[in-house]
PDB file of C-alpha atoms in Angstrom:
ATOM      1  CA  ALA G  23      22.853  20.569  43.490  1.00  0.00           C
ATOM      2  CA  ALA G  24      24.094  18.360  46.307  1.00  0.00           C
ATOM      3  CA  GLY G  25      21.390  16.870  48.487  1.00  0.00           C
ATOM      4  CA  VAL G  26      21.322  15.094  51.813  1.00  0.00           C
ATOM      5  CA  ILE G  27      22.626  11.584  51.314  1.00  0.00           C
ATOM      6  CA  GLN G  28      21.438   8.733  53.485  1.00  0.00           C
ATOM      7  CA  SER G  29      22.571   5.150  53.547  1.00  0.00           C
ATOM      8  CA  PRO G  30      21.470   2.491  53.350  1.00  0.00           C
ATOM      9  CA  ARG G  31      18.144   3.028  51.581  1.00  0.00           C
ATOM     10  CA  HIS G  32      16.705  -0.156  52.989  1.00  0.00           C
ATOM     11  CA  LEU G  33      17.700  -2.253  55.979  1.00  0.00           C
ATOM     12  CA  ILE G  34      16.258  -5.457  57.368  1.00  0.00           C
ATOM     13  CA  LYS G  35      17.255  -6.494  60.857  1.00  0.00           C
ATOM     14  CA  GLU G  36      16.095  -9.051  63.353  1.00  0.00           C
ATOM     15  CA  LYS G  37      14.829  -8.236  66.824  1.00  0.00           C
ATOM     16  CA  ARG G  38      17.581  -7.426  69.317  1.00  0.00           C
ATOM     17  CA  GLU G  39      20.090  -6.680  66.549  1.00  0.00           C
ATOM     18  CA  THR G  40      21.794  -3.339  66.074  1.00  0.00           C
ATOM     19  CA  ALA G  41      21.641  -0.969  63.123  1.00  0.00           C
ATOM     20  CA  THR G  42      23.656   2.042  62.042  1.00  0.00           C
ATOM     21  CA  LEU G  43      22.209   4.638  59.719  1.00  0.00           C
ATOM     22  CA  LYS G  44      24.408   7.217  58.026  1.00  0.00           C
ATOM     23  CA  CYS G  45      23.710  10.732  56.864  1.00  0.00           C
ATOM     24  CA  TYR G  46      25.812  13.130  54.808  1.00  0.00           C
ATOM     25  CA  PRO G  47      24.355  16.647  55.047  1.00  0.00           C
ATOM     26  CA  ILE G  48      24.571  19.351  52.449  1.00  0.00           C
ATOM     27  CA  PRO G  49      27.992  21.032  52.621  1.00  0.00           C
ATOM     28  CA  ARG G  50      27.970  24.196  54.757  1.00  0.00           C
ATOM     29  CA  HIS G  51      24.692  23.279  56.424  1.00  0.00           C
ATOM     30  CA  ASP G  52      25.395  23.664  60.113  1.00  0.00           C
ATOM     31  CA  THR G  53      22.562  21.632  61.620  1.00  0.00           C
ATOM     32  CA  VAL G  54      21.601  17.986  61.178  1.00  0.00           C
ATOM     33  CA  TYR G  55      18.345  16.440  62.335  1.00  0.00           C
ATOM     34  CA  TRP G  56      17.111  12.868  62.629  1.00  0.00           C
ATOM     35  CA  TYR G  57      13.429  12.033  62.285  1.00  0.00           C
ATOM     36  CA  GLN G  58      11.441   8.820  62.529  1.00  0.00           C
ATOM     37  CA  GLN G  59       8.299   8.432  60.435  1.00  0.00           C
ATOM     38  CA  GLY G  60       5.911   5.540  60.903  1.00  0.00           C
ATOM     39  CA  PRO G  61       3.396   4.554  58.187  1.00  0.00           C
ATOM     40  CA  GLY G  62       0.870   7.327  57.703  1.00  0.00           C
ATOM     41  CA  GLN G  63       2.450   9.368  60.476  1.00  0.00           C
ATOM     42  CA  ASP G  64       4.147  12.735  60.651  1.00  0.00           C
ATOM     43  CA  PRO G  65       7.921  12.875  61.128  1.00  0.00           C
ATOM     44  CA  GLN G  66       8.860  12.589  64.796  1.00  0.00           C
ATOM     45  CA  PHE G  67      11.953  14.469  65.877  1.00  0.00           C
ATOM     46  CA  LEU G  68      14.655  12.318  67.427  1.00  0.00           C
ATOM     47  CA  ILE G  69      17.803  14.383  67.825  1.00  0.00           C
ATOM     48  CA  SER G  70      19.761  17.238  66.265  1.00  0.00           C
ATOM     49  CA  PHE G  71      23.329  18.464  66.046  1.00  0.00           C
ATOM     50  CA  TYR G  72      24.611  21.983  65.526  1.00  0.00           C
ATOM     51  CA  GLU G  73      28.224  22.221  64.460  1.00  0.00           C
ATOM     52  CA  LYS G  74      28.875  18.645  65.626  1.00  0.00           C
ATOM     53  CA  MET G  75      27.442  19.210  69.102  1.00  0.00           C
ATOM     54  CA  GLN G  76      24.097  17.749  70.163  1.00  0.00           C
ATOM     55  CA  SER G  77      21.706  20.682  70.153  1.00  0.00           C
ATOM     56  CA  ASP G  78      18.315  19.162  70.936  1.00  0.00           C
ATOM     57  CA  LYS G  79      16.768  15.867  71.863  1.00  0.00           C
ATOM     58  CA  GLY G  80      13.282  14.667  71.066  1.00  0.00           C
ATOM     59  CA  SER G  81      11.555  11.360  71.508  1.00  0.00           C
ATOM     60  CA  ILE G  82      14.675   9.274  71.030  1.00  0.00           C
ATOM     61  CA  PRO G  83      14.715   5.975  72.944  1.00  0.00           C
ATOM     62  CA  ASP G  84      17.646   5.281  75.252  1.00  0.00           C
ATOM     63  CA  ARG G  85      18.510   2.361  72.957  1.00  0.00           C
ATOM     64  CA  PHE G  86      19.342   4.870  70.218  1.00  0.00           C
ATOM     65  CA  SER G  87      22.322   7.167  70.086  1.00  0.00           C
ATOM     66  CA  ALA G  88      23.697   9.498  67.488  1.00  0.00           C
ATOM     67  CA  GLN G  89      26.743  11.554  66.806  1.00  0.00           C
ATOM     68  CA  GLN G  90      28.122  13.943  64.241  1.00  0.00           C
ATOM     69  CA  PHE G  91      31.684  13.504  63.113  1.00  0.00           C
ATOM     70  CA  SER G  92      34.454  15.925  62.180  1.00  0.00           C
ATOM     71  CA  ASP G  93      33.531  15.642  58.486  1.00  0.00           C
ATOM     72  CA  TYR G  94      29.929  16.601  59.450  1.00  0.00           C
ATOM     73  CA  HIS G  95      28.396  13.278  58.571  1.00  0.00           C
ATOM     74  CA  SER G  96      26.120  11.846  61.222  1.00  0.00           C
ATOM     75  CA  GLU G  97      25.263   8.336  62.329  1.00  0.00           C
ATOM     76  CA  LEU G  98      22.226   7.041  64.166  1.00  0.00           C
ATOM     77  CA  ASN G  99      22.971   3.906  66.138  1.00  0.00           C
ATOM     78  CA  MET G 100      20.086   1.723  67.159  1.00  0.00           C
ATOM     79  CA  SER G 101      20.530  -1.225  69.507  1.00  0.00           C
ATOM     80  CA  SER G 102      18.253  -3.956  70.854  1.00  0.00           C
ATOM     81  CA  LEU G 103      15.933  -3.393  67.927  1.00  0.00           C
ATOM     82  CA  GLU G 104      12.226  -3.937  68.467  1.00  0.00           C
ATOM     83  CA  LEU G 105       9.446  -4.598  65.964  1.00  0.00           C
ATOM     84  CA  GLY G 106       8.101  -1.124  66.712  1.00  0.00           C
ATOM     85  CA  ASP G 107      11.316   0.457  65.453  1.00  0.00           C
ATOM     86  CA  SER G 108      10.297  -0.411  61.894  1.00  0.00           C
ATOM     87  CA  ALA G 109       9.890   2.940  60.190  1.00  0.00           C
ATOM     88  CA  LEU G 110      11.375   5.416  57.769  1.00  0.00           C
ATOM     89  CA  TYR G 111      14.293   7.301  59.256  1.00  0.00           C
ATOM     90  CA  PHE G 112      15.024  10.668  57.733  1.00  0.00           C
ATOM     91  CA  CYS G 113      18.018  12.849  58.130  1.00  0.00           C
ATOM     92  CA  ALA G 114      17.661  16.529  57.326  1.00  0.00           C
ATOM     93  CA  SER G 115      20.073  19.412  57.290  1.00  0.00           C
ATOM     94  CA  SER G 116      19.559  23.143  57.329  1.00  0.00           C
ATOM     95  CA  TYR G 117      21.429  26.419  57.280  1.00  0.00           C
ATOM     96  CA  THR G 118      18.903  29.221  57.520  1.00  0.00           C
ATOM     97  CA  HIS G 119      15.461  28.433  56.205  1.00  0.00           C
ATOM     98  CA  GLY G 120      13.765  25.135  55.619  1.00  0.00           C
ATOM     99  CA  TYR G 121      15.094  21.685  56.138  1.00  0.00           C
ATOM    100  CA  THR G 122      16.411  19.592  53.270  1.00  0.00           C
ATOM    101  CA  PHE G 123      15.491  15.988  53.860  1.00  0.00           C
ATOM    102  CA  GLY G 124      17.354  12.961  52.610  1.00  0.00           C
ATOM    103  CA  SER G 125      15.536  10.141  50.875  1.00  0.00           C
ATOM    104  CA  GLY G 126      15.419   8.191  54.107  1.00  0.00           C
ATOM    105  CA  THR G 127      16.345   4.731  55.311  1.00  0.00           C
ATOM    106  CA  ARG G 128      13.524   2.244  55.515  1.00  0.00           C
ATOM    107  CA  LEU G 129      14.229  -0.004  58.485  1.00  0.00           C
ATOM    108  CA  THR G 130      12.298  -3.223  58.831  1.00  0.00           C
ATOM    109  CA  VAL G 131      12.689  -5.228  62.023  1.00  0.00           C
ATOM    110  CA  VAL G 132      11.577  -8.841  61.753  1.00  0.00           C
TER     111      VAL G 132
ATOM    112  CA  GLY Y  20       4.749  21.419  75.061  1.00  0.00           C
ATOM    113  CA  GLN Y  21       4.131  22.945  71.689  1.00  0.00           C
ATOM    114  CA  GLN Y  22       1.447  21.254  69.616  1.00  0.00           C
ATOM    115  CA  VAL Y  23       0.560  21.806  65.991  1.00  0.00           C
ATOM    116  CA  MET Y  24      -2.848  20.641  64.835  1.00  0.00           C
ATOM    117  CA  GLN Y  25      -3.544  20.206  61.158  1.00  0.00           C
ATOM    118  CA  ILE Y  26      -6.869  19.566  59.440  1.00  0.00           C
ATOM    119  CA  PRO Y  27      -8.259  17.866  57.551  1.00  0.00           C
ATOM    120  CA  GLN Y  28      -6.412  14.578  57.849  1.00  0.00           C
ATOM    121  CA  TYR Y  29      -7.535  13.520  54.373  1.00  0.00           C
ATOM    122  CA  GLN Y  30      -8.975  15.383  51.403  1.00  0.00           C
ATOM    123  CA  HIS Y  31     -10.123  13.878  48.137  1.00  0.00           C
ATOM    124  CA  VAL Y  32     -10.934  16.254  45.315  1.00  0.00           C
ATOM    125  CA  GLN Y  33     -11.772  16.146  41.637  1.00  0.00           C
ATOM    126  CA  GLU Y  34      -9.068  17.550  39.397  1.00  0.00           C
ATOM    127  CA  GLY Y  35      -9.688  21.261  38.971  1.00  0.00           C
ATOM    128  CA  GLU Y  36     -11.225  21.738  42.412  1.00  0.00           C
ATOM    129  CA  ASP Y  37      -9.558  23.828  45.078  1.00  0.00           C
ATOM    130  CA  PHE Y  38      -7.954  22.450  48.235  1.00  0.00           C
ATOM    131  CA  THR Y  39      -7.110  23.990  51.593  1.00  0.00           C
ATOM    132  CA  THR Y  40      -5.317  22.626  54.634  1.00  0.00           C
ATOM    133  CA  TYR Y  41      -5.199  24.442  57.966  1.00  0.00           C
ATOM    134  CA  CYS Y  42      -2.688  24.497  60.766  1.00  0.00           C
ATOM    135  CA  ASN Y  43      -3.164  25.706  64.302  1.00  0.00           C
ATOM    136  CA  SER Y  44      -0.482  26.000  66.968  1.00  0.00           C
ATOM    137  CA  SER Y  45      -0.995  25.948  70.728  1.00  0.00           C
ATOM    138  CA  THR Y  46       1.686  28.622  71.077  1.00  0.00           C
ATOM    139  CA  THR Y  47       2.846  31.655  69.127  1.00  0.00           C
ATOM    140  CA  LEU Y  48       5.307  30.676  66.446  1.00  0.00           C
ATOM    141  CA  SER Y  49       8.440  32.426  65.265  1.00  0.00           C
ATOM    142  CA  ASN Y  50       7.857  30.956  61.823  1.00  0.00           C
ATOM    143  CA  ILE Y  51       5.957  28.227  60.048  1.00  0.00           C
ATOM    144  CA  GLN Y  52       7.162  25.999  57.255  1.00  0.00           C
ATOM    145  CA  TRP Y  53       5.277  23.875  54.759  1.00  0.00           C
ATOM    146  CA  TYR Y  54       6.450  20.600  53.273  1.00  0.00           C
ATOM    147  CA  LYS Y  55       5.084  18.230  50.651  1.00  0.00           C
ATOM    148  CA  GLN Y  56       5.711  14.512  50.774  1.00  0.00           C
ATOM    149  CA  ARG Y  57       4.794  12.416  47.766  1.00  0.00           C
ATOM    150  CA  PRO Y  58       3.786   8.808  48.406  1.00  0.00           C
ATOM    151  CA  GLY Y  59       6.967   6.832  49.083  1.00  0.00           C
ATOM    152  CA  GLY Y  60       9.051   9.986  49.075  1.00  0.00           C
ATOM    153  CA  HIS Y  61      10.608  12.343  51.556  1.00  0.00           C
ATOM    154  CA  PRO Y  62       9.348  15.706  52.786  1.00  0.00           C
ATOM    155  CA  VAL Y  63      10.278  18.539  50.442  1.00  0.00           C
ATOM    156  CA  PHE Y  64      10.458  22.087  51.731  1.00  0.00           C
ATOM    157  CA  LEU Y  65       7.939  24.393  50.063  1.00  0.00           C
ATOM    158  CA  ILE Y  66       8.066  27.685  51.920  1.00  0.00           C
ATOM    159  CA  GLN Y  67       8.666  29.487  55.197  1.00  0.00           C
ATOM    160  CA  LEU Y  68       6.450  32.255  56.573  1.00  0.00           C
ATOM    161  CA  VAL Y  69       7.827  34.579  59.216  1.00  0.00           C
ATOM    162  CA  LYS Y  70       5.800  37.776  59.444  1.00  0.00           C
ATOM    163  CA  SER Y  71       2.403  38.228  61.045  1.00  0.00           C
ATOM    164  CA  GLY Y  72      -0.304  38.202  58.360  1.00  0.00           C
ATOM    165  CA  GLU Y  73       2.170  37.185  55.667  1.00  0.00           C
ATOM    166  CA  VAL Y  74       0.819  35.829  52.387  1.00  0.00           C
ATOM    167  CA  LYS Y  75       3.049  34.142  49.840  1.00  0.00           C
ATOM    168  CA  LYS Y  76       2.200  32.607  46.486  1.00  0.00           C
ATOM    169  CA  GLN Y  77       3.886  29.921  44.460  1.00  0.00           C
ATOM    170  CA  LYS Y  78       1.983  29.520  41.201  1.00  0.00           C
ATOM    171  CA  ARG Y  79      -1.305  27.840  42.245  1.00  0.00           C
ATOM    172  CA  LEU Y  80      -0.294  27.591  45.927  1.00  0.00           C
ATOM    173  CA  THR Y  81      -1.126  30.350  48.400  1.00  0.00           C
ATOM    174  CA  PHE Y  82       0.300  30.291  51.906  1.00  0.00           C
ATOM    175  CA  GLN Y  83      -0.962  32.462  54.762  1.00  0.00           C
ATOM    176  CA  PHE Y  84       0.333  33.108  58.264  1.00  0.00           C
ATOM    177  CA  GLY Y  85      -2.201  34.405  60.756  1.00  0.00           C
ATOM    178  CA  GLU Y  86      -2.007  37.779  62.445  1.00  0.00           C
ATOM    179  CA  ALA Y  87      -1.384  36.150  65.813  1.00  0.00           C
ATOM    180  CA  LYS Y  88       1.259  33.855  64.296  1.00  0.00           C
ATOM    181  CA  LYS Y  89      -0.560  30.805  65.629  1.00  0.00           C
ATOM    182  CA  ASN Y  90      -2.271  29.569  62.503  1.00  0.00           C
ATOM    183  CA  SER Y  91      -1.519  29.075  58.859  1.00  0.00           C
ATOM    184  CA  SER Y  92      -3.130  27.746  55.734  1.00  0.00           C
ATOM    185  CA  LEU Y  93      -2.144  26.368  52.364  1.00  0.00           C
ATOM    186  CA  HIS Y  94      -4.585  26.781  49.503  1.00  0.00           C
ATOM    187  CA  ILE Y  95      -4.192  25.121  46.124  1.00  0.00           C
ATOM    188  CA  THR Y  96      -6.244  26.511  43.257  1.00  0.00           C
ATOM    189  CA  ALA Y  97      -7.439  24.181  40.498  1.00  0.00           C
ATOM    190  CA  THR Y  98      -5.730  21.027  41.729  1.00  0.00           C
ATOM    191  CA  GLN Y  99      -3.856  18.773  39.342  1.00  0.00           C
ATOM    192  CA  THR Y 100      -2.934  15.113  39.693  1.00  0.00           C
ATOM    193  CA  THR Y 101       0.657  16.188  40.335  1.00  0.00           C
ATOM    194  CA  ASP Y 102      -0.517  17.843  43.566  1.00  0.00           C
ATOM    195  CA  VAL Y 103      -1.126  14.432  45.155  1.00  0.00           C
ATOM    196  CA  GLY Y 104       0.754  13.911  48.393  1.00  0.00           C
ATOM    197  CA  THR Y 105       0.773  14.734  52.069  1.00  0.00           C
ATOM    198  CA  TYR Y 106       1.166  18.378  53.009  1.00  0.00           C
ATOM    199  CA  PHE Y 107       2.747  19.048  56.362  1.00  0.00           C
ATOM    200  CA  CYS Y 108       2.968  22.287  58.233  1.00  0.00           C
ATOM    201  CA  ALA Y 109       5.791  22.621  60.745  1.00  0.00           C
ATOM    202  CA  GLY Y 110       5.880  25.363  63.325  1.00  0.00           C
ATOM    203  CA  ARG Y 111       8.982  26.702  64.981  1.00  0.00           C
ATOM    204  CA  GLY Y 112       8.442  27.953  68.516  1.00  0.00           C
ATOM    205  CA  SER Y 113      10.470  30.312  70.666  1.00  0.00           C
ATOM    206  CA  ASN Y 114      12.699  27.382  71.687  1.00  0.00           C
ATOM    207  CA  TYR Y 115      13.602  26.912  67.990  1.00  0.00           C
ATOM    208  CA  LYS Y 116      12.069  23.455  68.043  1.00  0.00           C
ATOM    209  CA  LEU Y 117      10.250  22.547  64.812  1.00  0.00           C
ATOM    210  CA  THR Y 118       7.029  20.633  65.402  1.00  0.00           C
ATOM    211  CA  PHE Y 119       5.264  18.967  62.504  1.00  0.00           C
ATOM    212  CA  GLY Y 120       1.522  18.763  62.116  1.00  0.00           C
ATOM    213  CA  LYS Y 121      -0.025  15.383  61.356  1.00  0.00           C
ATOM    214  CA  GLY Y 122      -0.298  16.264  57.695  1.00  0.00           C
ATOM    215  CA  THR Y 123      -3.138  16.342  55.181  1.00  0.00           C
ATOM    216  CA  LEU Y 124      -3.177  13.607  52.568  1.00  0.00           C
ATOM    217  CA  LEU Y 125      -4.478  15.004  49.300  1.00  0.00           C
ATOM    218  CA  THR Y 126      -5.733  12.700  46.582  1.00  0.00           C
ATOM    219  CA  VAL Y 127      -6.925  14.004  43.225  1.00  0.00           C
ATOM    220  CA  ASN Y 128      -9.342  12.210  40.949  1.00  0.00           C
ATOM    221  CA  PRO Y 129      -8.490  12.852  37.287  1.00  0.00           C
TER     222      PRO Y 129
END
Protein backbone atom coordinates (compact mmCIF):
# COMPACT_ATOMS: atom_id res chain seq x y z
CA ALA A 1 0.00 0.00 0.00
CA ALA A 2 1.16 3.53 -0.74
CA GLY A 3 2.51 5.43 2.23
CA VAL A 4 3.36 9.04 2.93
CA ILE A 5 6.59 9.86 1.14
CA GLN A 6 8.96 12.47 2.50
CA SER A 7 12.14 13.81 1.00
CA PRO A 8 14.92 14.16 1.70
CA ARG A 9 15.46 11.66 4.51
CA HIS A 10 18.39 13.59 5.87
CA LEU A 11 19.44 17.20 5.43
CA ILE A 12 22.40 19.12 6.79
CA LYS A 13 22.31 22.89 6.59
CA GLU A 14 24.32 25.72 8.04
CA LYS A 15 22.90 28.46 10.22
CA ARG A 16 20.99 31.13 8.31
CA GLU A 17 20.52 28.86 5.28
CA THR A 18 17.16 27.80 3.92
CA ALA A 19 15.69 24.33 3.60
CA THR A 20 12.73 22.87 1.74
CA LEU A 21 11.12 19.64 2.85
CA LYS A 22 8.70 17.77 0.61
CA CYS A 23 5.79 15.52 1.40
CA TYR A 24 3.65 13.35 -0.85
CA PRO A 25 0.51 12.24 1.02
CA ILE A 26 -1.43 9.08 0.47
CA PRO A 27 -3.70 9.47 -2.57
CA ARG A 28 -7.24 10.54 -1.64
CA HIS A 29 -6.20 11.67 1.82
CA ASP A 30 -7.63 15.15 2.13
CA THR A 31 -5.56 16.56 4.99
CA VAL A 32 -1.81 17.00 5.37
CA TYR A 33 -0.04 17.84 8.61
CA TRP A 34 3.50 18.90 9.45
CA TYR A 35 5.06 18.04 12.80
CA GLN A 36 8.41 18.78 14.39
CA GLN A 37 9.88 16.28 16.84
CA GLY A 38 12.95 17.06 18.91
CA PRO A 39 15.04 14.28 20.52
CA GLY A 40 12.99 12.49 23.15
CA GLN A 41 10.06 14.82 22.57
CA ASP A 42 6.50 14.36 21.38
CA PRO A 43 5.56 15.56 17.90
CA GLN A 44 4.73 19.26 17.89
CA PHE A 45 2.10 20.38 15.41
CA LEU A 46 3.25 23.02 12.96
CA ILE A 47 0.62 23.45 10.28
CA SER A 48 -2.06 21.58 8.34
CA PHE A 49 -3.82 21.77 5.00
CA TYR A 50 -7.26 20.53 4.05
CA GLU A 51 -7.88 20.23 0.34
CA LYS A 52 -4.90 22.49 -0.41
CA MET A 53 -6.06 25.27 1.91
CA GLN A 54 -4.33 25.98 5.22
CA SER A 55 -6.67 24.62 7.86
CA ASP A 56 -4.81 25.08 11.13
CA LYS A 57 -1.63 26.57 12.47
CA GLY A 58 0.35 25.44 15.47
CA SER A 59 3.69 26.45 16.85
CA ILE A 60 5.23 27.27 13.49
CA PRO A 61 7.86 30.02 13.55
CA ASP A 62 7.40 32.99 11.24
CA ARG A 63 10.60 31.88 9.48
CA PHE A 64 8.76 28.77 8.29
CA SER A 65 6.07 28.61 5.66
CA ALA A 66 4.26 25.79 3.96
CA GLN A 67 1.93 25.20 1.10
CA GLN A 68 0.06 22.40 -0.59
CA PHE A 69 0.11 22.23 -4.35
CA SER A 70 -2.46 21.24 -6.96
CA ASP A 71 -1.09 17.68 -7.04
CA TYR A 72 -1.58 17.54 -3.23
CA HIS A 73 2.08 17.36 -2.37
CA SER A 74 3.18 19.77 0.32
CA GLU A 75 6.39 21.65 1.01
CA LEU A 76 7.71 23.10 4.24
CA ASN A 77 10.05 26.01 3.66
CA MET A 78 12.39 26.99 6.43
CA SER A 79 14.51 30.13 6.25
CA SER A 80 17.18 31.70 8.46
CA LEU A 81 17.81 28.31 10.01
CA GLU A 82 18.87 28.20 13.64
CA LEU A 83 20.64 25.47 15.60
CA GLY A 84 17.40 24.87 17.49
CA ASP A 85 15.63 23.92 14.27
CA SER A 86 17.55 20.63 14.25
CA ALA A 87 14.87 17.98 14.60
CA LEU A 88 12.86 15.31 12.85
CA TYR A 89 10.16 16.77 10.65
CA PHE A 90 7.22 14.52 9.96
CA CYS A 91 4.50 14.89 7.44
CA ALA A 92 1.27 13.00 8.01
CA SER A 93 -1.90 12.63 6.02
CA SER A 94 -5.36 11.48 6.96
CA TYR A 95 -8.80 10.88 5.54
CA THR A 96 -11.06 9.76 8.36
CA HIS A 97 -9.35 8.03 11.24
CA GLY A 98 -5.75 8.09 12.33
CA TYR A 99 -2.85 9.85 10.78
CA THR A 100 -0.38 8.06 8.55
CA PHE A 101 3.06 9.46 9.15
CA GLY A 102 5.91 9.57 6.69
CA SER A 103 9.37 8.38 7.67
CA GLY A 104 10.42 11.94 8.37
CA THR A 105 13.23 14.26 7.38
CA ARG A 106 16.06 14.58 9.85
CA LEU A 107 17.31 18.16 9.66
CA THR A 108 20.63 19.01 11.22
CA VAL A 109 21.65 22.65 11.42
CA VAL A 110 25.35 23.22 11.99
CA GLY B 1 -5.52 25.42 25.47
CA GLN B 2 -6.00 21.70 25.39
CA GLN B 3 -3.37 19.69 27.24
CA VAL B 4 -2.81 15.96 27.24
CA MET B 5 -0.79 14.50 30.09
CA GLN B 6 0.69 11.05 29.78
CA ILE B 7 2.34 8.93 32.46
CA PRO B 8 4.69 7.37 33.12
CA GLN B 9 7.40 8.99 31.03
CA TYR B 10 9.49 5.82 31.11
CA GLN B 11 8.74 2.20 31.96
CA HIS B 12 11.21 -0.65 32.06
CA VAL B 13 9.82 -4.15 32.40
CA GLN B 14 11.01 -7.73 32.26
CA GLU B 15 9.75 -9.66 29.27
CA GLY B 16 6.45 -11.26 30.19
CA GLU B 17 5.40 -8.51 32.59
CA ASP B 18 2.43 -6.28 31.91
CA PHE B 19 2.65 -2.60 31.01
CA THR B 20 0.18 0.27 31.23
CA THR B 21 0.37 3.88 30.11
CA TYR B 22 -2.22 6.49 31.05
CA CYS B 23 -3.45 9.62 29.36
CA ASN B 24 -5.41 12.47 30.85
CA SER B 25 -6.85 15.43 28.98
CA SER B 26 -7.67 18.85 30.42
CA THR B 27 -10.78 18.96 28.25
CA THR B 28 -13.38 16.51 27.00
CA LEU B 29 -12.22 14.81 23.84
CA SER B 30 -14.16 13.85 20.74
CA ASN B 31 -11.78 10.95 20.26
CA ILE B 32 -8.39 9.68 21.31
CA GLN B 33 -5.78 7.97 19.19
CA TRP B 34 -2.79 5.86 20.12
CA TYR B 35 0.49 5.67 18.23
CA LYS B 36 3.65 3.63 18.60
CA GLN B 37 7.04 4.95 17.59
CA ARG B 38 9.96 2.56 17.47
CA PRO B 39 13.41 3.99 18.17
CA GLY B 40 14.53 5.87 15.06
CA GLY B 41 11.16 5.38 13.42
CA HIS B 42 8.00 7.34 12.83
CA PRO B 43 4.73 7.25 14.75
CA VAL B 44 2.46 4.43 13.60
CA PHE B 45 -1.27 4.65 14.17
CA LEU B 46 -2.57 1.89 16.43
CA ILE B 47 -6.19 2.69 17.17
CA GLN B 48 -8.85 5.36 17.63
CA LEU B 49 -11.42 5.37 20.43
CA VAL B 50 -14.55 7.45 20.05
CA LYS B 51 -17.27 6.31 22.43
CA SER B 52 -17.49 6.96 26.15
CA GLY B 53 -16.29 3.89 28.07
CA GLU B 54 -15.09 2.19 24.89
CA VAL B 55 -12.72 -0.76 25.20
CA LYS B 56 -10.88 -2.18 22.22
CA LYS B 57 -8.41 -5.04 22.01
CA GLN B 58 -5.66 -5.80 19.56
CA LYS B 59 -4.10 -9.12 20.51
CA ARG B 60 -2.17 -8.35 23.74
CA LEU B 61 -3.05 -4.63 23.67
CA THR B 62 -6.15 -3.30 25.42
CA PHE B 63 -7.24 0.29 24.93
CA GLN B 64 -9.80 2.06 27.12
CA PHE B 65 -11.54 5.42 26.84
CA GLY B 66 -12.94 6.83 30.05
CA GLU B 67 -16.61 7.47 30.69
CA ALA B 68 -16.03 11.22 30.75
CA LYS B 69 -13.95 11.03 27.56
CA LYS B 70 -11.06 12.77 29.28
CA ASN B 71 -8.78 9.85 29.99
CA SER B 72 -7.52 6.75 28.29
CA SER B 73 -5.17 3.88 28.89
CA LEU B 74 -3.19 1.34 26.93
CA HIS B 75 -2.41 -1.96 28.60
CA ILE B 76 -0.04 -4.55 27.17
CA THR B 77 -0.26 -8.06 28.58
CA ALA B 78 2.87 -10.21 28.76
CA THR B 79 5.24 -7.79 27.06
CA GLN B 80 7.65 -8.97 24.39
CA THR B 81 10.87 -7.38 23.16
CA THR B 82 9.03 -6.34 20.00
CA ASP B 83 6.85 -4.05 22.14
CA VAL B 84 9.79 -1.71 22.73
CA GLY B 85 9.12 1.86 21.68
CA THR B 86 7.40 5.06 22.69
CA TYR B 87 3.63 4.96 22.98
CA PHE B 88 1.85 8.23 22.39
CA CYS B 89 -1.74 9.08 23.03
CA ALA B 90 -3.21 11.92 20.99
CA GLY B 91 -6.49 13.56 21.88
CA ARG B 92 -8.75 15.37 19.47
CA GLY B 93 -10.73 18.19 21.03
CA SER B 94 -13.89 19.94 19.91
CA ASN B 95 -11.78 22.21 17.68
CA TYR B 96 -10.56 19.08 15.82
CA LYS B 97 -7.01 19.82 16.90
CA LEU B 98 -4.99 16.68 17.73
CA THR B 99 -2.73 17.11 20.74
CA PHE B 100 -0.09 14.52 21.51
CA GLY B 101 0.89 13.43 24.98
CA LYS B 102 4.57 13.37 25.88
CA GLY B 103 4.72 9.64 25.32
CA THR B 104 5.80 6.68 27.42
CA LEU B 105 9.07 5.02 26.48
CA LEU B 106 8.81 1.29 27.06
CA THR B 107 11.92 -0.84 27.31
CA VAL B 108 11.75 -4.60 27.76
CA ASN B 109 14.48 -6.72 29.29
CA PRO B 110 14.64 -10.14 27.63
